[in-house]
């Protein structure tokens, strides 16, 4: 109450002051002589007119202010933001008359100019006086309470089987099991044949990798198309035939080639339940390295295509080939409306363990789910592989005889040396009994009498004769079995869902028939100590690029959807919807393709990786163009003036890449005394205060914010290599941008004149051990030393101390408390072990625990400034940068690490960044994330080899003790392990000379100059009574926000030089949100729906409706949250009030990929997104 009264008073004073000032100015004009008098009269009239205008302006202003103050009084906190905006904008209008400088000064001294909440974040900007030192407040503490806090302190899922417990108890002893090498000699009581009838489903399938040994398109042209071409007539030959297929990236290619008649024939197979699309994603994604954004996105792409084109909604998941499985996938499929899923590449010891307990079929439950609403029925395959020898039963030499493509005379055979026999009347009885024996043995491992026998392999059924051989021979076996009830079985071809339906039919009377299971299936080993942990790191350049594409695609989707909606609202037909939609679809599909389990995994051939890389680059460039064009449209004041010109866009892209494997280049902004604009876009659902850096041609810069105030900036020289300074054509200028949620802020830059105070600070640089003499650079202080004393950099929160001789981090101190934490950074090299099997793209088989690289007097470059300080160390294999920003907000609370890794001179070596801390996790328990969605507890065991203790780190990991937590936030997916208490190794790159025997048939030697980016976050617990290694853990709320800042950068797009002098006027900012999202809710996507995909006319015409995905991120409440510009609200979202000018019409909650409509949503009510959950809404924006 008090607060808004003060406000009202202050604003009234401001308006009155302005008016009086203007009057005073007018009436003191000199007027003597008659001519002078008439001139004076005219002048007077003009001035009176001006006063009139000003008074009218002020009237409007007062009315507006009244309105907002009224709302503020009613408790609408958002009114405050509007009020601030209004004052800033309107005072700008008013001061555009003489003596504005005085007025600005006067206004700046008003004691209540900025409300407390905003002041914290923009303290430096708003209160700094000319010449004042740049100082920053670390930000206020924010209290988080509500459902997530109770969840984070709850015990979690309480499942029957906890995979972490299983790993803890298993001996991993690997005894020889006989025919089933990794299992045991499976037996059954012969009397069972007469008492327990088996229901057998033989499920023909063809596993088609969209790229691996061949590129995606080569596979399609040479193999996959043939599979489809043969499928159609061969399936039509016999109505009992069935087939399943998974990858829509292939299926849609073929569909596009079909005429209407053939499309009808395909539709008939699908509608008849004979051809089943399983999972229906764009690809069968890798589950270790992928982020949930991209997993969902490629499923959305596949499901949208299927639903739009065929009306198909898959309900069973099929993942036979990913190298380990994440529980995130089970969650996502569940929320997409799936009923069942299947997995295959599970560690052989775990398979055996689950088989022993008949627990290969289970309800996969999220470990945090105490309500048990996430249970997903999952079938794990028991044997070594998904090929025919390993799918009918435990004995591969028997099963291989029932792969009729390997009949004698063909070019394929059985390595167990017993060839298949074609089924004839004379052998059918014996053959059926032999096969049934395997099926029955397999059924011993499951609780039901329903048997799943997949029949296929990679790129199978590409020739017509294979269709005949498999289907005809099996049909003869089925006919015989079904005619002989004494065999105790009924056999048929089935789809995956046929199998699952039969299982559910058999068990429906018994609730809780299947055990529940929580946890995940990493790290996979297929035999011996062959752990597939190399692929967590292989091809790290493209793993990094993947995330860059994700951030750009997501940001482009959101701003495109907004631009589209505003274009519709303004009836502006000049926005290039179709062109932009085409680019978006290309980007979606390029990114989708790269989620394939041989793509982001880094396990494809060199030229295939290049093919993915080129597609990613095309997608990335397109997404950036969409972002720039949409931002330009939204920021142009008069939409009528906006014109799309592909050859001369209004905004430059924030970055460009010359080739798919080159590093990004940023534009250099030509500065002069004429101001030029930079448009900064924030794709997050809350206002963001963050450091933005751009390159400019002048060292002396003046940066102005959207409200016309000069803000602090820091310039530093641009070093072309470790030692020299450029000739002065390029400088890096950094400033703190404040950008509205999902909005755009326009900053203005110009070359500063002499003698003005421009709040521009020059950074100083110190070299240690420079290899040659150091160039001086204009006004910049650059000096060099050869001493080896420790040194430090700091911001307002942290001080980081570095070893003087190695230049590497050793200590982090929290300034407020004086608390010091040891944080030693080193780099370590691993060799490939000297045995027959060696490390390759998939396998990590190191020769030891890794040797620290000794850095002898590396060149060290320290740059210090008031806004950002950084230490560059040029070690032999890594250009390593530690950066501390001094900004209000989250970013100042963590250390930024950038590495540029280059191991091209090494042979059979892998490199890690090793961080040793004083965190006392004596049990070596640590937590890594699964797909950026949730954390999974891990533990290092001596019973496992080093490679078995390595886990994927798609976006973060932490170690902790009772007092503190040390988190590493990662901008890309890499492998991570904890070999000693307090010590973390992050694998950065691998260079391997040889193949590792998993079919790739090459080493990994296409290393590149590879960037990676991390944040280190040290947090002290509020509540030390919490258990230090709980089964279920969550990142802190602060860590979530910091992670979003890391992965979803601000995009700074300069106004193109070609448009520097065009009359286009920009708004000062574009701020679409009325009520921001709370801190814990992340806008995963706001994705415009594509029109009917197989129609040439409509394909790229965007629909009015969009999918909005909101995620209530899991957060641990026992760590303080501060420095954020958002506010927590227990996951509650105001859908009706979300946007200020746009409305969400026809709002529906749907399943995650929009396959099924759920409830219609009453937008007026606050919608609660429960903790951990992702909710999807479909709405038309207008
Ligand atoms: Zn595959």
CSV table of C-alpha atoms in Angstrom, one decimal, residues 413-809:
chain,number,residue,atom,x,y,z
A,413,UNK,CA,25.3,-68.0,-43.4
A,414,UNK,CA,25.2,-69.0,-39.7
A,415,UNK,CA,28.5,-68.5,-37.9
A,416,UNK,CA,27.5,-71.4,-35.6
A,417,UNK,CA,27.9,-73.6,-38.6
A,418,UNK,CA,24.5,-75.3,-38.6
A,419,UNK,CA,22.7,-73.9,-41.6
A,420,UNK,CA,18.9,-73.3,-41.8
A,421,UNK,CA,16.7,-75.7,-43.8
A,422,UNK,CA,13.8,-74.7,-45.9
A,423,UNK,CA,10.6,-75.9,-44.3
A,424,UNK,CA,9.1,-78.9,-46.1
A,425,UNK,CA,6.4,-81.4,-45.2
A,426,UNK,CA,9.1,-83.8,-44.3
A,427,UNK,CA,11.0,-81.6,-41.8
A,428,UNK,CA,8.3,-79.4,-40.5
A,429,UNK,CA,7.5,-81.6,-37.4
A,430,UNK,CA,11.1,-81.6,-36.2
A,431,UNK,CA,11.7,-78.0,-37.1
A,432,UNK,CA,8.6,-76.9,-35.3
A,433,UNK,CA,9.6,-78.8,-32.2
A,434,UNK,CA,13.1,-77.4,-32.3
A,435,UNK,CA,11.9,-73.9,-32.6
A,436,UNK,CA,9.2,-74.3,-30.0
A,437,UNK,CA,11.8,-75.5,-27.6
A,438,UNK,CA,13.6,-72.2,-27.9
A,439,UNK,CA,10.4,-70.2,-27.6
A,440,UNK,CA,9.4,-72.1,-24.5
A,441,UNK,CA,12.8,-71.6,-23.0
A,442,UNK,CA,12.5,-67.9,-23.7
A,443,UNK,CA,9.1,-67.8,-22.1
A,444,UNK,CA,10.7,-69.1,-18.8
A,445,UNK,CA,12.3,-65.7,-18.5
A,446,UNK,CA,8.9,-63.9,-18.5
A,447,UNK,CA,5.9,-64.1,-16.3
A,448,UNK,CA,3.3,-64.7,-19.0
A,449,UNK,CA,2.8,-67.3,-21.7
A,450,UNK,CA,3.0,-64.8,-24.5
A,451,UNK,CA,6.2,-64.9,-26.4
A,452,UNK,CA,7.8,-62.1,-28.5
A,453,UNK,CA,10.0,-63.3,-31.2
A,454,UNK,CA,11.3,-60.4,-33.3
A,455,UNK,CA,12.3,-61.5,-36.8
A,456,UNK,CA,14.7,-59.1,-38.5
A,457,UNK,CA,18.0,-57.2,-38.4
A,458,UNK,CA,19.6,-54.1,-39.9
A,459,UNK,CA,18.2,-53.1,-43.2
A,460,UNK,CA,16.4,-56.5,-43.6
A,461,UNK,CA,13.7,-57.3,-46.2
A,462,UNK,CA,15.3,-55.1,-48.8
A,463,UNK,CA,15.0,-57.9,-51.4
A,464,UNK,CA,11.8,-59.6,-52.6
A,465,UNK,CA,13.2,-63.1,-52.0
A,466,UNK,CA,13.8,-62.4,-48.3
A,467,UNK,CA,10.1,-61.6,-47.9
A,468,UNK,CA,9.2,-64.9,-49.5
A,469,UNK,CA,11.8,-66.9,-47.6
A,470,UNK,CA,10.9,-65.6,-44.1
A,471,UNK,CA,7.2,-65.3,-44.5
A,472,UNK,CA,6.6,-68.6,-46.4
A,473,UNK,CA,8.8,-70.7,-44.2
A,474,UNK,CA,7.4,-69.3,-41.0
A,475,UNK,CA,3.9,-69.6,-42.2
A,476,UNK,CA,4.5,-73.3,-42.8
A,477,UNK,CA,5.8,-73.6,-39.2
A,478,UNK,CA,2.8,-71.7,-37.8
A,479,UNK,CA,0.3,-73.8,-39.8
A,480,UNK,CA,1.9,-77.0,-38.4
A,481,UNK,CA,2.1,-75.7,-34.8
A,482,UNK,CA,-1.5,-74.4,-34.9
A,483,UNK,CA,-2.8,-77.7,-36.2
A,484,UNK,CA,-1.0,-79.7,-33.4
A,485,UNK,CA,-2.5,-78.6,-30.1
A,486,UNK,CA,-0.2,-81.2,-28.3
A,487,UNK,CA,2.7,-78.8,-29.0
A,488,UNK,CA,1.1,-76.4,-26.5
A,489,UNK,CA,1.5,-73.3,-28.6
A,490,UNK,CA,-0.2,-71.0,-31.0
A,491,UNK,CA,2.0,-69.1,-33.4
A,492,UNK,CA,1.5,-66.2,-35.8
A,493,UNK,CA,3.0,-63.1,-37.3
A,494,UNK,CA,2.2,-60.1,-35.1
A,495,UNK,CA,2.9,-56.5,-34.7
A,496,UNK,CA,4.6,-55.2,-31.5
A,497,UNK,CA,1.2,-54.0,-30.2
A,498,UNK,CA,-0.4,-57.4,-31.0
A,499,UNK,CA,2.2,-58.9,-28.6
A,500,UNK,CA,1.6,-56.3,-25.9
A,501,UNK,CA,-2.2,-56.5,-26.2
A,502,UNK,CA,-2.0,-60.3,-25.6
A,503,UNK,CA,0.2,-59.7,-22.5
A,504,UNK,CA,-2.2,-57.3,-21.1
A,505,UNK,CA,-5.1,-59.5,-21.9
A,506,UNK,CA,-3.5,-62.4,-20.0
A,507,UNK,CA,-2.6,-60.3,-17.0
A,508,UNK,CA,-5.5,-57.8,-16.8
A,509,UNK,CA,-7.2,-59.7,-13.9
A,510,UNK,CA,-4.1,-59.3,-11.7
A,511,UNK,CA,-3.3,-55.8,-10.6
A,512,UNK,CA,0.4,-55.2,-10.0
A,513,UNK,CA,1.2,-58.3,-11.9
A,514,UNK,CA,4.5,-56.8,-13.0
A,515,UNK,CA,7.1,-55.4,-10.7
A,516,UNK,CA,7.9,-51.7,-10.7
A,517,UNK,CA,11.4,-50.5,-11.6
A,518,UNK,CA,13.1,-47.2,-11.2
A,519,UNK,CA,16.5,-46.0,-12.4
A,520,UNK,CA,18.1,-46.3,-15.8
A,521,UNK,CA,20.2,-48.7,-17.9
A,522,UNK,CA,23.7,-47.1,-18.2
A,523,UNK,CA,26.4,-47.9,-18.7
A,524,UNK,CA,25.9,-50.6,-21.3
A,525,UNK,CA,28.3,-53.5,-21.8
A,526,UNK,CA,27.6,-56.2,-24.5
A,527,UNK,CA,30.3,-58.5,-23.3
A,528,UNK,CA,33.3,-58.9,-21.0
A,529,UNK,CA,34.5,-55.4,-19.9
A,530,UNK,CA,33.4,-53.9,-23.2
A,531,UNK,CA,31.6,-50.9,-21.8
A,532,UNK,CA,30.1,-48.5,-24.3
A,533,UNK,CA,31.2,-45.3,-22.6
A,534,UNK,CA,33.4,-44.0,-25.4
A,535,UNK,CA,30.4,-42.8,-27.3
A,536,UNK,CA,29.5,-40.4,-24.5
A,537,UNK,CA,32.3,-38.3,-25.8
A,538,UNK,CA,33.1,-39.4,-29.4
A,539,UNK,CA,32.9,-36.5,-32.0
A,540,UNK,CA,32.6,-33.8,-29.3
A,541,UNK,CA,32.6,-31.1,-31.9
A,542,UNK,CA,29.3,-32.2,-33.2
A,543,UNK,CA,28.0,-32.9,-29.7
A,544,UNK,CA,28.6,-29.3,-29.0
A,545,UNK,CA,27.1,-28.1,-32.3
A,546,UNK,CA,24.0,-30.1,-31.6
A,547,UNK,CA,23.2,-28.0,-28.6
A,548,UNK,CA,24.0,-24.8,-30.5
A,549,UNK,CA,21.4,-25.9,-33.1
A,550,UNK,CA,18.9,-26.8,-30.3
A,551,UNK,CA,19.2,-23.4,-28.7
A,552,UNK,CA,18.9,-21.6,-32.0
A,553,UNK,CA,16.0,-23.7,-33.2
A,554,UNK,CA,14.1,-23.3,-29.9
A,555,UNK,CA,14.6,-19.6,-29.9
A,556,UNK,CA,13.6,-19.3,-33.6
A,557,UNK,CA,10.5,-21.3,-33.0
A,558,UNK,CA,9.3,-19.1,-30.2
A,559,UNK,CA,10.0,-15.7,-31.8
A,560,UNK,CA,8.6,-17.0,-35.2
A,561,UNK,CA,5.3,-18.0,-33.4
A,562,UNK,CA,5.1,-14.6,-31.9
A,563,UNK,CA,5.9,-12.8,-35.1
A,564,UNK,CA,3.3,-14.9,-36.9
A,565,UNK,CA,0.7,-14.0,-34.3
A,566,UNK,CA,1.5,-10.3,-34.5
A,567,UNK,CA,1.5,-10.4,-38.3
A,568,UNK,CA,-2.0,-11.9,-38.2
A,569,UNK,CA,-3.1,-9.5,-35.6
A,570,UNK,CA,-1.9,-6.5,-37.6
A,571,UNK,CA,-3.1,-8.1,-40.8
A,572,UNK,CA,0.4,-7.7,-42.1
A,573,UNK,CA,0.8,-9.9,-45.1
A,574,UNK,CA,4.4,-8.7,-45.6
A,575,UNK,CA,5.9,-11.1,-43.0
A,576,UNK,CA,7.4,-14.1,-45.0
A,577,UNK,CA,5.6,-16.9,-43.1
A,578,UNK,CA,6.1,-19.6,-45.7
A,579,UNK,CA,9.7,-18.9,-46.3
A,580,UNK,CA,10.4,-18.9,-42.6
A,581,UNK,CA,8.3,-22.0,-42.0
A,582,UNK,CA,10.3,-23.9,-44.6
A,583,UNK,CA,13.5,-23.0,-42.9
A,584,UNK,CA,12.1,-24.1,-39.5
A,585,UNK,CA,11.0,-27.4,-40.9
A,586,UNK,CA,14.4,-28.0,-42.4
A,587,UNK,CA,16.0,-27.1,-39.0
A,588,UNK,CA,13.6,-29.4,-37.1
A,589,UNK,CA,14.4,-32.3,-39.4
A,590,UNK,CA,18.2,-31.7,-39.4
A,591,UNK,CA,18.3,-31.6,-35.7
A,592,UNK,CA,15.9,-34.6,-35.5
A,593,UNK,CA,18.0,-36.6,-37.8
A,594,UNK,CA,21.1,-35.9,-35.6
A,595,UNK,CA,19.4,-37.4,-32.5
A,596,UNK,CA,19.8,-40.8,-34.2
A,597,UNK,CA,21.8,-43.3,-32.1
A,598,UNK,CA,24.7,-43.3,-34.5
A,599,UNK,CA,24.7,-39.5,-35.1
A,600,UNK,CA,24.9,-37.6,-31.9
A,601,UNK,CA,26.6,-40.7,-30.5
A,602,UNK,CA,29.5,-40.0,-32.8
A,603,UNK,CA,29.6,-43.6,-34.1
A,604,UNK,CA,29.1,-43.1,-37.8
A,605,UNK,CA,31.7,-43.0,-40.5
A,606,UNK,CA,33.7,-39.7,-41.1
A,607,UNK,CA,31.8,-38.8,-44.3
A,608,UNK,CA,28.5,-39.6,-42.6
A,609,UNK,CA,29.4,-37.3,-39.7
A,610,UNK,CA,30.2,-34.6,-42.3
A,611,UNK,CA,26.8,-35.2,-43.9
A,612,UNK,CA,25.1,-34.7,-40.5
A,613,UNK,CA,27.3,-31.6,-40.0
A,614,UNK,CA,26.2,-30.0,-43.2
A,615,UNK,CA,22.6,-30.7,-42.4
A,616,UNK,CA,23.0,-29.2,-38.9
A,617,UNK,CA,24.7,-26.1,-40.4
A,618,UNK,CA,21.8,-25.7,-42.9
A,619,UNK,CA,19.4,-26.0,-40.0
A,620,UNK,CA,21.4,-23.6,-37.8
A,621,UNK,CA,21.7,-20.9,-40.5
A,622,UNK,CA,18.0,-21.2,-41.3
A,623,UNK,CA,17.0,-21.0,-37.6
A,624,UNK,CA,19.2,-17.9,-37.2
A,625,UNK,CA,17.6,-16.3,-40.3
A,626,UNK,CA,14.1,-17.0,-38.9
A,627,UNK,CA,15.2,-15.5,-35.6
A,628,UNK,CA,16.6,-12.4,-37.2
A,629,UNK,CA,13.7,-11.9,-39.6
A,630,UNK,CA,11.1,-12.4,-36.8
A,631,UNK,CA,12.9,-10.1,-34.5
A,632,UNK,CA,13.1,-7.5,-37.2
A,633,UNK,CA,9.4,-7.7,-37.9
A,634,UNK,CA,8.5,-7.4,-34.3
A,635,UNK,CA,10.8,-4.5,-33.6
A,636,UNK,CA,10.0,-2.4,-36.6
A,637,UNK,CA,7.7,0.3,-35.3
A,638,UNK,CA,5.5,0.7,-38.4
A,639,UNK,CA,4.7,-2.8,-39.6
A,640,UNK,CA,3.7,-1.3,-42.9
A,641,UNK,CA,7.3,-0.2,-43.5
A,642,UNK,CA,8.6,-3.7,-43.0
A,643,UNK,CA,9.7,-5.5,-46.1
A,644,UNK,CA,11.3,-8.9,-46.4
A,645,UNK,CA,14.4,-9.0,-48.6
A,646,UNK,CA,16.3,-12.3,-48.4
A,647,UNK,CA,19.3,-10.6,-50.0
A,648,UNK,CA,19.4,-7.7,-47.6
A,649,UNK,CA,17.9,-8.6,-44.3
A,650,UNK,CA,17.3,-5.9,-41.7
A,651,UNK,CA,19.4,-7.6,-39.1
A,652,UNK,CA,22.7,-9.4,-39.3
A,653,UNK,CA,22.9,-12.8,-37.8
A,654,UNK,CA,24.6,-13.0,-34.4
A,655,UNK,CA,27.0,-15.6,-35.7
A,656,UNK,CA,27.9,-17.3,-38.9
A,657,UNK,CA,29.8,-20.5,-39.6
A,658,UNK,CA,31.7,-20.8,-42.9
A,659,UNK,CA,31.6,-24.6,-42.8
A,660,UNK,CA,29.9,-27.2,-40.7
A,661,UNK,CA,33.1,-28.0,-38.9
A,662,UNK,CA,34.4,-24.5,-38.5
A,663,UNK,CA,34.0,-22.2,-35.5
A,664,UNK,CA,31.4,-19.5,-35.4
A,665,UNK,CA,32.4,-16.0,-36.5
A,666,UNK,CA,30.7,-12.9,-35.1
A,667,UNK,CA,30.0,-9.8,-37.0
A,668,UNK,CA,32.1,-6.8,-36.3
A,669,UNK,CA,30.0,-3.7,-35.9
A,670,UNK,CA,31.2,-0.6,-37.7
A,671,UNK,CA,31.1,2.2,-35.2
A,672,UNK,CA,31.0,5.9,-35.9
A,673,UNK,CA,29.6,8.9,-34.2
A,674,UNK,CA,26.2,7.9,-35.7
A,675,UNK,CA,24.5,5.5,-33.4
A,676,UNK,CA,23.9,1.9,-34.6
A,677,UNK,CA,21.5,-0.5,-33.1
A,678,UNK,CA,21.9,-4.0,-31.7
A,679,UNK,CA,18.8,-6.1,-31.1
A,680,UNK,CA,19.1,-8.4,-28.2
A,681,UNK,CA,16.6,-11.3,-28.0
A,682,UNK,CA,15.8,-13.4,-24.9
A,683,UNK,CA,14.0,-16.7,-25.5
A,684,UNK,CA,13.4,-17.4,-21.8
A,685,UNK,CA,10.0,-16.9,-20.1
A,686,UNK,CA,11.4,-14.4,-17.7
A,687,UNK,CA,13.2,-11.1,-17.9
A,688,UNK,CA,16.9,-11.6,-18.1
A,689,UNK,CA,19.8,-9.4,-17.0
A,690,UNK,CA,22.9,-10.7,-18.7
A,691,UNK,CA,26.3,-9.7,-20.1
A,692,UNK,CA,26.3,-9.4,-23.9
A,693,UNK,CA,29.5,-9.1,-25.9
A,694,UNK,CA,29.8,-7.9,-29.4
A,695,UNK,CA,32.7,-7.0,-31.7
A,696,UNK,CA,33.1,-3.4,-32.7
A,697,UNK,CA,35.7,-1.4,-34.7
A,698,UNK,CA,36.4,1.2,-32.1
A,699,UNK,CA,37.8,0.8,-28.6
A,700,UNK,CA,35.9,3.8,-27.2
A,701,UNK,CA,32.3,3.0,-27.1
A,702,UNK,CA,29.1,4.4,-25.8
A,703,UNK,CA,26.3,2.0,-25.2
A,704,UNK,CA,22.7,3.2,-24.6
A,705,UNK,CA,19.9,1.1,-23.3
A,706,UNK,CA,16.3,1.1,-24.7
A,707,UNK,CA,15.3,3.9,-22.4
A,708,UNK,CA,18.0,6.2,-23.7
A,709,UNK,CA,20.4,6.0,-20.7
A,710,UNK,CA,24.1,5.4,-21.3
A,711,UNK,CA,25.0,2.1,-19.6
A,712,UNK,CA,28.4,0.8,-18.4
A,713,UNK,CA,30.4,-1.1,-20.9
A,714,UNK,CA,33.8,-2.7,-21.0
A,715,UNK,CA,36.1,-2.9,-24.0
A,716,UNK,CA,38.9,-5.3,-24.4
A,717,UNK,CA,41.4,-5.8,-27.2
A,718,UNK,CA,41.0,-8.7,-29.6
A,719,UNK,CA,44.0,-11.0,-29.5
A,720,UNK,CA,44.5,-13.0,-32.6
A,721,UNK,CA,46.6,-15.6,-30.8
A,722,UNK,CA,48.1,-15.9,-27.4
A,723,UNK,CA,50.7,-13.2,-27.8
A,724,UNK,CA,49.8,-10.5,-30.2
A,725,UNK,CA,47.2,-7.9,-30.4
A,726,UNK,CA,45.3,-7.2,-33.5
A,727,UNK,CA,46.0,-4.0,-35.4
A,728,UNK,CA,43.1,-2.4,-33.7
A,729,UNK,CA,40.4,-3.2,-36.2
A,730,UNK,CA,38.4,-5.3,-33.8
A,731,UNK,CA,37.5,-4.9,-30.1
A,732,UNK,CA,35.2,-6.8,-27.8
A,733,UNK,CA,32.7,-4.7,-26.0
A,734,UNK,CA,30.6,-6.1,-23.2
A,735,UNK,CA,27.6,-4.6,-21.5
A,736,UNK,CA,24.8,-5.7,-19.3
A,737,UNK,CA,21.6,-6.1,-21.3
A,738,UNK,CA,18.2,-6.3,-19.7
A,739,UNK,CA,15.8,-8.0,-22.0
A,740,UNK,CA,12.1,-8.7,-21.4
A,741,UNK,CA,10.8,-12.3,-21.3
A,742,UNK,CA,10.5,-13.7,-24.9
A,743,UNK,CA,11.2,-10.2,-25.9
A,744,UNK,CA,13.7,-8.0,-27.6
A,745,UNK,CA,15.6,-4.9,-26.4
A,746,UNK,CA,17.2,-2.4,-28.6
A,747,UNK,CA,20.6,-1.2,-27.5
A,748,UNK,CA,22.5,1.6,-29.3
A,749,UNK,CA,26.2,1.7,-29.8
A,750,UNK,CA,28.3,4.6,-31.1
A,751,UNK,CA,31.9,5.7,-31.1
A,752,UNK,CA,32.3,7.9,-28.0
A,753,UNK,CA,33.6,11.4,-28.4
A,754,UNK,CA,36.6,12.7,-26.5
A,755,UNK,CA,36.1,14.0,-23.0
A,756,UNK,CA,32.6,12.6,-22.6
A,757,UNK,CA,31.9,10.3,-19.8
A,758,UNK,CA,30.6,7.3,-21.6
A,759,UNK,CA,30.7,4.7,-18.7
A,760,UNK,CA,33.1,2.8,-21.0
A,761,UNK,CA,35.8,0.9,-19.1
A,762,UNK,CA,38.9,-0.4,-20.7
A,763,UNK,CA,40.1,-3.8,-19.6
A,764,UNK,CA,43.7,-4.3,-18.6
A,765,UNK,CA,45.8,-7.3,-19.6
A,766,UNK,CA,48.7,-9.1,-18.1
A,767,UNK,CA,50.7,-11.8,-19.8
A,768,UNK,CA,52.7,-14.4,-17.9
A,769,UNK,CA,55.5,-16.2,-19.8
A,770,UNK,CA,54.7,-14.5,-23.2
A,771,UNK,CA,56.7,-16.2,-25.9
A,772,UNK,CA,57.5,-12.9,-27.7
A,773,UNK,CA,57.3,-9.3,-26.8
A,774,UNK,CA,53.8,-8.0,-26.3
A,775,UNK,CA,52.3,-5.3,-28.5
A,776,UNK,CA,50.8,-2.4,-26.7
A,777,UNK,CA,47.4,-1.4,-27.9
A,778,UNK,CA,46.3,2.2,-27.8
A,779,UNK,CA,44.9,3.2,-24.4
A,780,UNK,CA,44.8,-0.4,-23.2
A,781,UNK,CA,47.1,-1.4,-20.4
A,782,UNK,CA,49.0,-4.5,-21.4
A,783,UNK,CA,52.0,-5.7,-19.5
A,784,UNK,CA,53.9,-8.9,-19.1
A,785,UNK,CA,55.7,-10.7,-16.4
A,786,UNK,CA,57.6,-14.0,-15.9
A,787,UNK,CA,57.0,-14.5,-12.2
A,788,UNK,CA,55.1,-17.6,-11.0
A,789,UNK,CA,53.1,-16.1,-8.1
A,790,UNK,CA,49.5,-17.1,-7.7
A,791,UNK,CA,47.0,-14.6,-9.0
A,792,UNK,CA,43.3,-14.1,-8.9
A,793,UNK,CA,40.4,-12.5,-10.6
A,794,UNK,CA,37.1,-11.6,-8.9
A,795,UNK,CA,33.7,-10.2,-9.2
A,796,UNK,CA,31.3,-8.9,-6.5
A,797,UNK,CA,30.6,-12.5,-5.3
A,798,UNK,CA,33.5,-14.7,-6.0
A,799,UNK,CA,37.3,-14.6,-6.1
A,800,UNK,CA,39.1,-17.3,-8.2
A,801,UNK,CA,42.8,-17.9,-7.5
A,802,UNK,CA,45.0,-19.5,-10.0
A,803,UNK,CA,48.3,-21.3,-9.8
A,804,UNK,CA,51.0,-18.9,-11.0
A,805,UNK,CA,53.0,-21.5,-12.8
A,806,UNK,CA,50.3,-23.5,-14.5
A,807,UNK,CA,47.8,-20.7,-14.8
A,808,UNK,CA,45.1,-23.2,-13.8
A,809,UNK,CA,42.4,-22.7,-11.2
